PDB file of N, CA and C in Angstrom:
ATOM      1  N   MET A   5       0.730  -1.318  -0.077  1.00  0.00           N
ATOM      2  CA  MET A   5       0.216  -0.254  -0.262  1.00  0.00           C
ATOM      3  C   MET A   5       0.776   1.415  -0.032  1.00  0.00           C
ATOM      4  N   GLY A   6       0.546   2.235  -0.842  1.00  0.00           N
ATOM      5  CA  GLY A   6       1.322   3.479  -0.962  1.00  0.00           C
ATOM      6  C   GLY A   6       1.184   4.335   0.102  1.00  0.00           C
ATOM      7  N   SER A   7       1.782   5.808   0.128  1.00  0.00           N
ATOM      8  CA  SER A   7       1.364   6.577   1.053  1.00  0.00           C
ATOM      9  C   SER A   7       0.143   7.588   0.675  1.00  0.00           C
ATOM     10  N   LYS A   8      -0.418   7.850   1.904  1.00  0.00           N
ATOM     11  CA  LYS A   8      -1.588   9.047   1.709  1.00  0.00           C
ATOM     12  C   LYS A   8      -1.253  10.533   1.920  1.00  0.00           C
ATOM     13  N   THR A   9      -1.518  11.285   1.064  1.00  0.00           N
ATOM     14  CA  THR A   9      -1.500  12.673   1.420  1.00  0.00           C
ATOM     15  C   THR A   9      -2.487  13.140   2.181  1.00  0.00           C
ATOM     16  N   ILE A  10      -2.384  14.023   3.069  1.00  0.00           N
ATOM     17  CA  ILE A  10      -3.185  14.756   3.532  1.00  0.00           C
ATOM     18  C   ILE A  10      -2.583  16.340   3.954  1.00  0.00           C
ATOM     19  N   ILE A  11      -3.637  17.433   3.544  1.00  0.00           N
ATOM     20  CA  ILE A  11      -3.640  18.707   4.349  1.00  0.00           C
ATOM     21  C   ILE A  11      -4.521  18.782   5.088  1.00  0.00           C
ATOM     22  N   THR A  12      -4.413  19.350   6.409  1.00  0.00           N
ATOM     23  CA  THR A  12      -5.341  20.034   7.301  1.00  0.00           C
ATOM     24  C   THR A  12      -5.197  21.551   7.291  1.00  0.00           C
ATOM     25  N   ILE A  13      -6.480  21.933   7.057  1.00  0.00           N
ATOM     26  CA  ILE A  13      -6.365  23.388   6.887  1.00  0.00           C
ATOM     27  C   ILE A  13      -7.092  24.428   7.862  1.00  0.00           C
ATOM     28  N   LEU A  14      -6.615  24.902   8.548  1.00  0.00           N
ATOM     29  CA  LEU A  14      -7.550  26.028   9.992  1.00  0.00           C
ATOM     30  C   LEU A  14      -7.650  27.540   9.412  1.00  0.00           C
ATOM     31  N   GLN A  15      -9.097  27.841   9.436  1.00  0.00           N
ATOM     32  CA  GLN A  15      -9.157  29.230   8.829  1.00  0.00           C
ATOM     33  C   GLN A  15      -9.496  29.927  10.336  1.00  0.00           C
ATOM     34  N   ARG A  16      -8.914  30.963  10.428  1.00  0.00           N
ATOM     35  CA  ARG A  16      -9.164  31.949  11.855  1.00  0.00           C
ATOM     36  C   ARG A  16     -10.443  32.652  11.992  1.00  0.00           C
ATOM     37  N   ASN A  17     -10.512  33.257  10.374  1.00  0.00           N
ATOM     38  CA  ASN A  17     -11.687  34.144  10.017  1.00  0.00           C
ATOM     39  C   ASN A  17     -12.128  33.874   8.366  1.00  0.00           C
ATOM     40  N   ARG A  18     -13.192  32.884   8.871  1.00  0.00           N
ATOM     41  CA  ARG A  18     -13.490  32.333   6.997  1.00  0.00           C
ATOM     42  C   ARG A  18     -14.353  33.212   6.476  1.00  0.00           C
ATOM     43  N   LYS A  19     -14.723  34.315   6.561  1.00  0.00           N
ATOM     44  CA  LYS A  19     -15.272  35.451   6.108  1.00  0.00           C
ATOM     45  C   LYS A  19     -14.195  36.063   5.388  1.00  0.00           C
ATOM     46  N   ALA A  20     -13.406  36.354   5.868  1.00  0.00           N
ATOM     47  CA  ALA A  20     -11.909  37.044   5.496  1.00  0.00           C
ATOM     48  C   ALA A  20     -10.991  36.168   4.331  1.00  0.00           C
ATOM     49  N   THR A  21     -11.210  34.760   4.912  1.00  0.00           N
ATOM     50  CA  THR A  21     -10.258  33.828   4.172  1.00  0.00           C
ATOM     51  C   THR A  21     -10.689  32.985   2.889  1.00  0.00           C
ATOM     52  N   ALA A  22     -11.925  32.930   3.175  1.00  0.00           N
ATOM     53  CA  ALA A  22     -12.719  31.859   2.007  1.00  0.00           C
ATOM     54  C   ALA A  22     -12.563  32.036   0.874  1.00  0.00           C
ATOM     55  N   LEU A  23     -12.470  33.341   0.280  1.00  0.00           N
ATOM     56  CA  LEU A  23     -12.547  33.428  -1.273  1.00  0.00           C
ATOM     57  C   LEU A  23     -11.049  33.060  -1.719  1.00  0.00           C
ATOM     58  N   LYS A  24     -10.110  33.542  -1.087  1.00  0.00           N
ATOM     59  CA  LYS A  24      -8.400  33.190  -1.210  1.00  0.00           C
ATOM     60  C   LYS A  24      -8.494  31.788  -1.131  1.00  0.00           C
ATOM     61  N   VAL A  25      -8.628  31.164  -0.254  1.00  0.00           N
ATOM     62  CA  VAL A  25      -8.748  29.704   0.050  1.00  0.00           C
ATOM     63  C   VAL A  25      -9.639  29.079  -1.118  1.00  0.00           C
ATOM     64  N   GLN A  26     -10.766  29.120  -1.361  1.00  0.00           N
ATOM     65  CA  GLN A  26     -11.227  28.643  -2.630  1.00  0.00           C
ATOM     66  C   GLN A  26     -10.583  29.031  -4.012  1.00  0.00           C
ATOM     67  N   GLU A  27      -9.889  30.088  -4.231  1.00  0.00           N
ATOM     68  CA  GLU A  27      -9.229  30.032  -5.274  1.00  0.00           C
ATOM     69  C   GLU A  27      -8.037  29.105  -5.440  1.00  0.00           C
ATOM     70  N   ILE A  28      -7.221  28.832  -4.433  1.00  0.00           N
ATOM     71  CA  ILE A  28      -6.180  28.070  -4.131  1.00  0.00           C
ATOM     72  C   ILE A  28      -6.580  26.745  -4.451  1.00  0.00           C
ATOM     73  N   LEU A  29      -7.777  26.342  -3.886  1.00  0.00           N
ATOM     74  CA  LEU A  29      -8.161  24.973  -3.725  1.00  0.00           C
ATOM     75  C   LEU A  29      -8.620  24.559  -5.460  1.00  0.00           C
ATOM     76  N   THR A  30      -9.368  25.669  -5.877  1.00  0.00           N
ATOM     77  CA  THR A  30      -9.833  25.647  -7.333  1.00  0.00           C
ATOM     78  C   THR A  30      -8.333  25.375  -8.258  1.00  0.00           C
ATOM     79  N   LYS A  31      -7.532  26.217  -7.817  1.00  0.00           N
ATOM     80  CA  LYS A  31      -6.003  25.936  -8.666  1.00  0.00           C
ATOM     81  C   LYS A  31      -5.600  24.728  -8.873  1.00  0.00           C
ATOM     82  N   TYR A  32      -5.702  24.211  -7.816  1.00  0.00           N
ATOM     83  CA  TYR A  32      -5.042  22.541  -7.237  1.00  0.00           C
ATOM     84  C   TYR A  32      -6.008  21.597  -7.478  1.00  0.00           C
ATOM     85  N   GLY A  33      -7.509  22.092  -8.111  1.00  0.00           N
ATOM     86  CA  GLY A  33      -8.051  21.257  -7.835  1.00  0.00           C
ATOM     87  C   GLY A  33      -8.151  19.364  -8.308  1.00  0.00           C
ATOM     88  N   ASP A  34      -7.384  19.281  -9.425  1.00  0.00           N
ATOM     89  CA  ASP A  34      -6.850  18.201  -9.748  1.00  0.00           C
ATOM     90  C   ASP A  34      -5.998  17.302  -8.991  1.00  0.00           C
ATOM     91  N   ASN A  35      -5.426  17.776  -7.848  1.00  0.00           N
ATOM     92  CA  ASN A  35      -4.398  17.169  -6.923  1.00  0.00           C
ATOM     93  C   ASN A  35      -5.534  16.545  -5.667  1.00  0.00           C
ATOM     94  N   ILE A  36      -7.035  17.034  -5.664  1.00  0.00           N
ATOM     95  CA  ILE A  36      -7.687  16.996  -4.466  1.00  0.00           C
ATOM     96  C   ILE A  36      -8.515  15.684  -4.692  1.00  0.00           C
ATOM     97  N   LYS A  37      -8.539  14.676  -4.272  1.00  0.00           N
ATOM     98  CA  LYS A  37      -9.209  13.421  -4.387  1.00  0.00           C
ATOM     99  C   LYS A  37     -10.399  14.083  -3.437  1.00  0.00           C
ATOM    100  N   VAL A  38     -10.217  14.241  -1.825  1.00  0.00           N
ATOM    101  CA  VAL A  38     -11.538  14.307  -1.096  1.00  0.00           C
ATOM    102  C   VAL A  38     -11.458  15.847  -0.373  1.00  0.00           C
ATOM    103  N   ARG A  39     -12.452  16.418  -0.581  1.00  0.00           N
ATOM    104  CA  ARG A  39     -12.396  17.688   0.505  1.00  0.00           C
ATOM    105  C   ARG A  39     -13.903  17.557   1.496  1.00  0.00           C
ATOM    106  N   LEU A  40     -13.441  17.572   2.801  1.00  0.00           N
ATOM    107  CA  LEU A  40     -14.035  18.014   3.915  1.00  0.00           C
ATOM    108  C   LEU A  40     -14.120  19.118   4.520  1.00  0.00           C
ATOM    109  N   GLY A  41     -15.017  19.929   5.035  1.00  0.00           N
ATOM    110  CA  GLY A  41     -15.071  21.163   5.538  1.00  0.00           C
ATOM    111  C   GLY A  41     -15.724  21.086   6.546  1.00  0.00           C
ATOM    112  N   LEU A  42     -15.058  21.536   7.833  1.00  0.00           N
ATOM    113  CA  LEU A  42     -16.105  21.136   9.263  1.00  0.00           C
ATOM    114  C   LEU A  42     -15.964  22.822   9.809  1.00  0.00           C
ATOM    115  N   ASN A  43     -16.985  22.873  10.411  1.00  0.00           N
ATOM    116  CA  ASN A  43     -17.184  23.914  10.917  1.00  0.00           C
ATOM    117  C   ASN A  43     -18.250  24.067  12.226  1.00  0.00           C
ATOM    118  N   ASP A  44     -18.042  24.664  13.467  1.00  0.00           N
ATOM    119  CA  ASP A  44     -18.962  24.668  14.549  1.00  0.00           C
ATOM    120  C   ASP A  44     -19.902  25.321  14.094  1.00  0.00           C
ATOM    121  N   VAL A  45     -21.560  24.892  13.877  1.00  0.00           N
ATOM    122  CA  VAL A  45     -22.420  25.708  13.941  1.00  0.00           C
ATOM    123  C   VAL A  45     -23.672  24.802  14.251  1.00  0.00           C
ATOM    124  N   ASP A  46     -24.773  25.582  15.098  1.00  0.00           N
ATOM    125  CA  ASP A  46     -26.052  25.309  14.734  1.00  0.00           C
ATOM    126  C   ASP A  46     -26.741  26.132  15.008  1.00  0.00           C
ATOM    127  N   LYS A  47     -28.154  26.132  15.030  1.00  0.00           N
ATOM    128  CA  LYS A  47     -28.961  27.183  15.271  1.00  0.00           C
ATOM    129  C   LYS A  47     -28.677  28.404  16.223  1.00  0.00           C
ATOM    130  N   ASP A  48     -28.101  27.926  17.382  1.00  0.00           N
ATOM    131  CA  ASP A  48     -27.639  29.245  18.301  1.00  0.00           C
ATOM    132  C   ASP A  48     -26.550  29.799  17.998  1.00  0.00           C
ATOM    133  N   HIS A  49     -25.610  29.313  17.454  1.00  0.00           N
ATOM    134  CA  HIS A  49     -24.164  29.624  17.172  1.00  0.00           C
ATOM    135  C   HIS A  49     -23.600  29.535  16.072  1.00  0.00           C
ATOM    136  N   PHE A  50     -22.696  30.408  15.450  1.00  0.00           N
ATOM    137  CA  PHE A  50     -21.764  30.422  14.475  1.00  0.00           C
ATOM    138  C   PHE A  50     -20.667  30.480  14.525  1.00  0.00           C
ATOM    139  N   SER A  51     -19.330  29.736  14.431  1.00  0.00           N
ATOM    140  CA  SER A  51     -18.092  29.935  14.634  1.00  0.00           C
ATOM    141  C   SER A  51     -17.458  30.574  13.119  1.00  0.00           C
ATOM    142  N   ASP A  52     -16.365  31.377  13.462  1.00  0.00           N
ATOM    143  CA  ASP A  52     -16.037  32.010  12.094  1.00  0.00           C
ATOM    144  C   ASP A  52     -14.515  31.117  11.948  1.00  0.00           C
ATOM    145  N   GLU A  53     -14.457  30.119  12.963  1.00  0.00           N
ATOM    146  CA  GLU A  53     -13.336  29.549  12.237  1.00  0.00           C
ATOM    147  C   GLU A  53     -13.987  28.108  11.562  1.00  0.00           C
ATOM    148  N   GLY A  54     -12.813  27.725  10.829  1.00  0.00           N
ATOM    149  CA  GLY A  54     -13.105  26.426  10.031  1.00  0.00           C
ATOM    150  C   GLY A  54     -12.013  25.321   9.934  1.00  0.00           C
ATOM    151  N   LEU A  55     -12.362  24.389   9.502  1.00  0.00           N
ATOM    152  CA  LEU A  55     -11.512  23.197   9.258  1.00  0.00           C
ATOM    153  C   LEU A  55     -11.444  22.608   7.754  1.00  0.00           C
ATOM    154  N   ILE A  56     -10.664  22.689   7.579  1.00  0.00           N
ATOM    155  CA  ILE A  56     -10.721  21.750   6.070  1.00  0.00           C
ATOM    156  C   ILE A  56     -10.070  20.845   5.764  1.00  0.00           C
ATOM    157  N   ILE A  57     -10.035  19.337   5.492  1.00  0.00           N
ATOM    158  CA  ILE A  57      -9.197  18.188   5.526  1.00  0.00           C
ATOM    159  C   ILE A  57      -9.446  17.615   3.853  1.00  0.00           C
ATOM    160  N   LEU A  58      -8.316  17.826   3.362  1.00  0.00           N
ATOM    161  CA  LEU A  58      -8.014  17.402   1.788  1.00  0.00           C
ATOM    162  C   LEU A  58      -7.043  16.294   1.563  1.00  0.00           C
ATOM    163  N   HIS A  59      -7.645  15.004   1.011  1.00  0.00           N
ATOM    164  CA  HIS A  59      -6.933  13.695   0.814  1.00  0.00           C
ATOM    165  C   HIS A  59      -6.602  14.290  -0.679  1.00  0.00           C
ATOM    166  N   LEU A  60      -5.243  14.131  -0.767  1.00  0.00           N
ATOM    167  CA  LEU A  60      -4.269  14.464  -2.280  1.00  0.00           C
ATOM    168  C   LEU A  60      -3.926  13.304  -3.009  1.00  0.00           C
ATOM    169  N   CYS A  61      -3.678  13.991  -4.143  1.00  0.00           N
ATOM    170  CA  CYS A  61      -2.805  12.827  -5.206  1.00  0.00           C
ATOM    171  C   CYS A  61      -2.055  14.087  -5.750  1.00  0.00           C
ATOM    172  N   GLY A  62      -0.810  13.459  -6.644  1.00  0.00           N
ATOM    173  CA  GLY A  62      -0.357  14.269  -7.625  1.00  0.00           C
ATOM    174  C   GLY A  62       1.311  14.244  -7.218  1.00  0.00           C
ATOM    175  N   HIS A  63       2.193  15.083  -7.490  1.00  0.00           N
ATOM    176  CA  HIS A  63       3.439  14.644  -7.191  1.00  0.00           C
ATOM    177  C   HIS A  63       3.702  15.971  -5.817  1.00  0.00           C
ATOM    178  N   ASP A  64       4.738  15.399  -5.117  1.00  0.00           N
ATOM    179  CA  ASP A  64       5.194  16.166  -4.003  1.00  0.00           C
ATOM    180  C   ASP A  64       5.190  17.701  -4.143  1.00  0.00           C
ATOM    181  N   GLU A  65       5.764  17.792  -5.209  1.00  0.00           N
ATOM    182  CA  GLU A  65       6.200  19.177  -6.237  1.00  0.00           C
ATOM    183  C   GLU A  65       5.046  19.860  -5.505  1.00  0.00           C
ATOM    184  N   GLU A  66       3.866  19.483  -6.508  1.00  0.00           N
ATOM    185  CA  GLU A  66       2.551  20.388  -6.252  1.00  0.00           C
ATOM    186  C   GLU A  66       1.710  20.324  -4.991  1.00  0.00           C
ATOM    187  N   THR A  67       1.997  19.214  -4.347  1.00  0.00           N
ATOM    188  CA  THR A  67       1.310  19.216  -3.187  1.00  0.00           C
ATOM    189  C   THR A  67       1.774  20.456  -1.945  1.00  0.00           C
ATOM    190  N   ASP A  68       3.269  20.209  -1.936  1.00  0.00           N
ATOM    191  CA  ASP A  68       4.019  21.635  -1.333  1.00  0.00           C
ATOM    192  C   ASP A  68       3.717  22.648  -1.475  1.00  0.00           C
ATOM    193  N   ARG A  69       3.531  22.884  -2.860  1.00  0.00           N
ATOM    194  CA  ARG A  69       2.920  24.523  -3.130  1.00  0.00           C
ATOM    195  C   ARG A  69       1.510  24.831  -2.742  1.00  0.00           C
ATOM    196  N   LEU A  70       1.027  23.816  -2.923  1.00  0.00           N
ATOM    197  CA  LEU A  70      -0.730  24.030  -2.426  1.00  0.00           C
ATOM    198  C   LEU A  70      -0.072  24.332  -0.807  1.00  0.00           C
ATOM    199  N   GLU A  71       0.336  23.461  -0.136  1.00  0.00           N
ATOM    200  CA  GLU A  71       0.670  23.940   1.486  1.00  0.00           C
ATOM    201  C   GLU A  71       1.391  25.252   1.252  1.00  0.00           C
ATOM    202  N   LYS A  72       2.069  25.624   0.559  1.00  0.00           N
ATOM    203  CA  LYS A  72       2.915  26.712   0.752  1.00  0.00           C
ATOM    204  C   LYS A  72       1.845  28.142   0.241  1.00  0.00           C
ATOM    205  N   GLU A  73       1.110  28.002  -0.610  1.00  0.00           N
ATOM    206  CA  GLU A  73       0.130  29.208  -1.074  1.00  0.00           C
ATOM    207  C   GLU A  73      -0.873  29.359   0.136  1.00  0.00           C
ATOM    208  N   LEU A  74      -1.512  28.129   0.622  1.00  0.00           N
ATOM    209  CA  LEU A  74      -2.384  28.341   1.676  1.00  0.00           C
ATOM    210  C   LEU A  74      -2.187  29.020   2.693  1.00  0.00           C
ATOM    211  N   ASN A  75      -0.325  28.870   3.203  1.00  0.00           N
ATOM    212  CA  ASN A  75       0.019  29.240   4.210  1.00  0.00           C
ATOM    213  C   ASN A  75       0.501  30.740   4.199  1.00  0.00           C
ATOM    214  N   SER A  76       0.502  31.200   3.072  1.00  0.00           N
ATOM    215  CA  SER A  76       0.827  32.724   2.487  1.00  0.00           C
ATOM    216  C   SER A  76      -0.287  33.347   3.141  1.00  0.00           C
ATOM    217  N   ILE A  77      -1.643  33.266   3.185  1.00  0.00           N
ATOM    218  CA  ILE A  77      -2.776  33.839   3.509  1.00  0.00           C
ATOM    219  C   ILE A  77      -2.935  34.093   4.756  1.00  0.00           C
ATOM    220  N   GLU A  78      -2.836  35.491   5.264  1.00  0.00           N
ATOM    221  CA  GLU A  78      -3.360  35.242   7.082  1.00  0.00           C
ATOM    222  C   GLU A  78      -4.281  34.776   7.185  1.00  0.00           C
ATOM    223  N   GLY A  79      -4.304  34.368   8.765  1.00  0.00           N
ATOM    224  CA  GLY A  79      -5.376  33.658   9.471  1.00  0.00           C
ATOM    225  C   GLY A  79      -5.459  32.365   8.824  1.00  0.00           C
ATOM    226  N   VAL A  80      -4.863  31.824   8.045  1.00  0.00           N
ATOM    227  CA  VAL A  80      -4.697  30.445   7.395  1.00  0.00           C
ATOM    228  C   VAL A  80      -3.656  29.508   7.908  1.00  0.00           C
ATOM    229  N   LYS A  81      -3.832  28.442   8.315  1.00  0.00           N
ATOM    230  CA  LYS A  81      -2.791  27.279   9.077  1.00  0.00           C
ATOM    231  C   LYS A  81      -2.644  25.952   8.248  1.00  0.00           C
ATOM    232  N   ALA A  82      -1.781  25.733   7.245  1.00  0.00           N
ATOM    233  CA  ALA A  82      -2.074  24.491   6.505  1.00  0.00           C
ATOM    234  C   ALA A  82      -1.095  23.423   6.727  1.00  0.00           C
ATOM    235  N   LYS A  83      -0.795  22.429   6.948  1.00  0.00           N
ATOM    236  CA  LYS A  83      -0.176  21.249   7.409  1.00  0.00           C
ATOM    237  C   LYS A  83      -0.255  20.124   6.386  1.00  0.00           C
ATOM    238  N   LYS A  84       0.676  19.983   5.444  1.00  0.00           N
ATOM    239  CA  LYS A  84       0.585  18.661   5.184  1.00  0.00           C
ATOM    240  C   LYS A  84       0.840  17.202   5.771  1.00  0.00           C
ATOM    241  N   ILE A  85       0.555  16.162   5.528  1.00  0.00           N
ATOM    242  CA  ILE A  85       0.788  15.120   6.298  1.00  0.00           C
ATOM    243  C   ILE A  85       0.869  13.742   5.037  1.00  0.00           C
ATOM    244  N   ILE A  86       1.955  12.932   5.502  1.00  0.00           N
ATOM    245  CA  ILE A  86       2.072  12.056   4.763  1.00  0.00           C
ATOM    246  C   ILE A  86       2.038  10.520   5.754  1.00  0.00           C
ATOM    247  N   LEU A  87       0.728   9.720   5.326  1.00  0.00           N
ATOM    248  CA  LEU A  87       0.861   8.448   6.184  1.00  0.00           C
ATOM    249  C   LEU A  87       1.228   7.413   5.460  1.00  0.00           C
ATOM    250  N   SER A  88       1.934   6.592   6.058  1.00  0.00           N
ATOM    251  CA  SER A  88       2.146   5.233   5.060  1.00  0.00           C
ATOM    252  C   SER A  88       2.716   4.078   6.098  1.00  0.00           C
ATOM    253  N   TYR A  89       2.568   3.088   5.608  1.00  0.00           N
ATOM    254  CA  TYR A  89       3.235   1.769   6.513  1.00  0.00           C
ATOM    255  C   TYR A  89       4.623   1.735   6.114  1.00  0.00           C
ATOM    256  N   SER A  90       4.919   2.760   5.174  1.00  0.00           N
ATOM    257  CA  SER A  90       6.690   2.251   4.955  1.00  0.00           C
ATOM    258  C   SER A  90       7.339   2.934   5.950  1.00  0.00           C
ATOM    259  N   ASP A  91       8.286   2.360   6.237  1.00  0.00           N
ATOM    260  CA  ASP A  91       9.375   3.009   7.442  1.00  0.00           C
ATOM    261  C   ASP A  91      10.338   3.827   7.010  1.00  0.00           C
ATOM    262  N   GLU A  92      10.231   4.089   5.853  1.00  0.00           N
ATOM    263  CA  GLU A  92      10.844   5.315   5.064  1.00  0.00           C
ATOM    264  C   GLU A  92      10.191   6.840   5.247  1.00  0.00           C
ATOM    265  N   VAL A  93       8.812   6.821   4.802  1.00  0.00           N
ATOM    266  CA  VAL A  93       7.911   7.867   4.885  1.00  0.00           C
ATOM    267  C   VAL A  93       7.896   7.831   6.270  1.00  0.00           C
ATOM    268  N   GLU A  94       7.392   6.713   7.367  1.00  0.00           N
ATOM    269  CA  GLU A  94       7.054   7.222   8.551  1.00  0.00           C
ATOM    270  C   GLU A  94       8.202   7.842   9.077  1.00  0.00           C
ATOM    271  N   GLN A  95       9.074   7.365   9.013  1.00  0.00           N
ATOM    272  CA  GLN A  95      10.415   8.140   9.749  1.00  0.00           C
ATOM    273  C   GLN A  95      10.747   9.241   9.384  1.00  0.00           C
ATOM    274  N   PHE A  96      10.343   9.592   7.791  1.00  0.00           N
ATOM    275  CA  PHE A  96      10.247  11.107   7.414  1.00  0.00           C
ATOM    276  C   PHE A  96       9.384  12.008   8.167  1.00  0.00           C
ATOM    277  N   THR A  97       8.139  11.443   8.546  1.00  0.00           N
ATOM    278  CA  THR A  97       6.810  12.385   8.964  1.00  0.00           C
ATOM    279  C   THR A  97       7.322  12.553  10.420  1.00  0.00           C
ATOM    280  N   GLN A  98       8.218  11.439  11.419  1.00  0.00           N
ATOM    281  CA  GLN A  98       8.489  11.847  12.470  1.00  0.00           C
ATOM    282  C   GLN A  98       9.343  12.803  12.721  1.00  0.00           C
ATOM    283  N   ASN A  99      10.155  13.049  12.017  1.00  0.00           N
ATOM    284  CA  ASN A  99      10.874  14.065  11.909  1.00  0.00           C
ATOM    285  C   ASN A  99      10.518  15.587  11.468  1.00  0.00           C
ATOM    286  N   ILE A 100       9.101  15.701  11.106  1.00  0.00           N
ATOM    287  CA  ILE A 100       8.483  16.694  10.777  1.00  0.00           C
ATOM    288  C   ILE A 100       8.333  17.805  12.033  1.00  0.00           C
ATOM    289  N   GLU A 101       8.801  18.915  12.064  1.00  0.00           N
ATOM    290  CA  GLU A 101       8.115  19.777  13.438  1.00  0.00           C
ATOM    291  C   GLU A 101       6.649  20.082  13.561  1.00  0.00           C
ATOM    292  N   VAL A 102       6.112  19.620  14.526  1.00  0.00           N
ATOM    293  CA  VAL A 102       4.927  20.049  14.781  1.00  0.00           C
ATOM    294  C   VAL A 102       4.376  21.363  15.424  1.00  0.00           C
TER     295      VAL A 102
END
């Protein structure tokens, strides 16, 4: 089984960042297999913070650029995660600063 590449995205102010985040995600749309958006909302409460989880495909260079572009937006924090059963990839991901 190969590795799986995930990017998690936190948005501090969705109203201010949503348009730019959406433009970047559209630009890299061919690299996005799954997109899941989560936010705290019910009938009496609305949170302006959001969490987006992406399952990606494509070359590392492309997914690295996606992460970098997302992190260039003020109020947005993106983190790329590579999951694998391979010792080589696991060793790499353990060395990533969290």
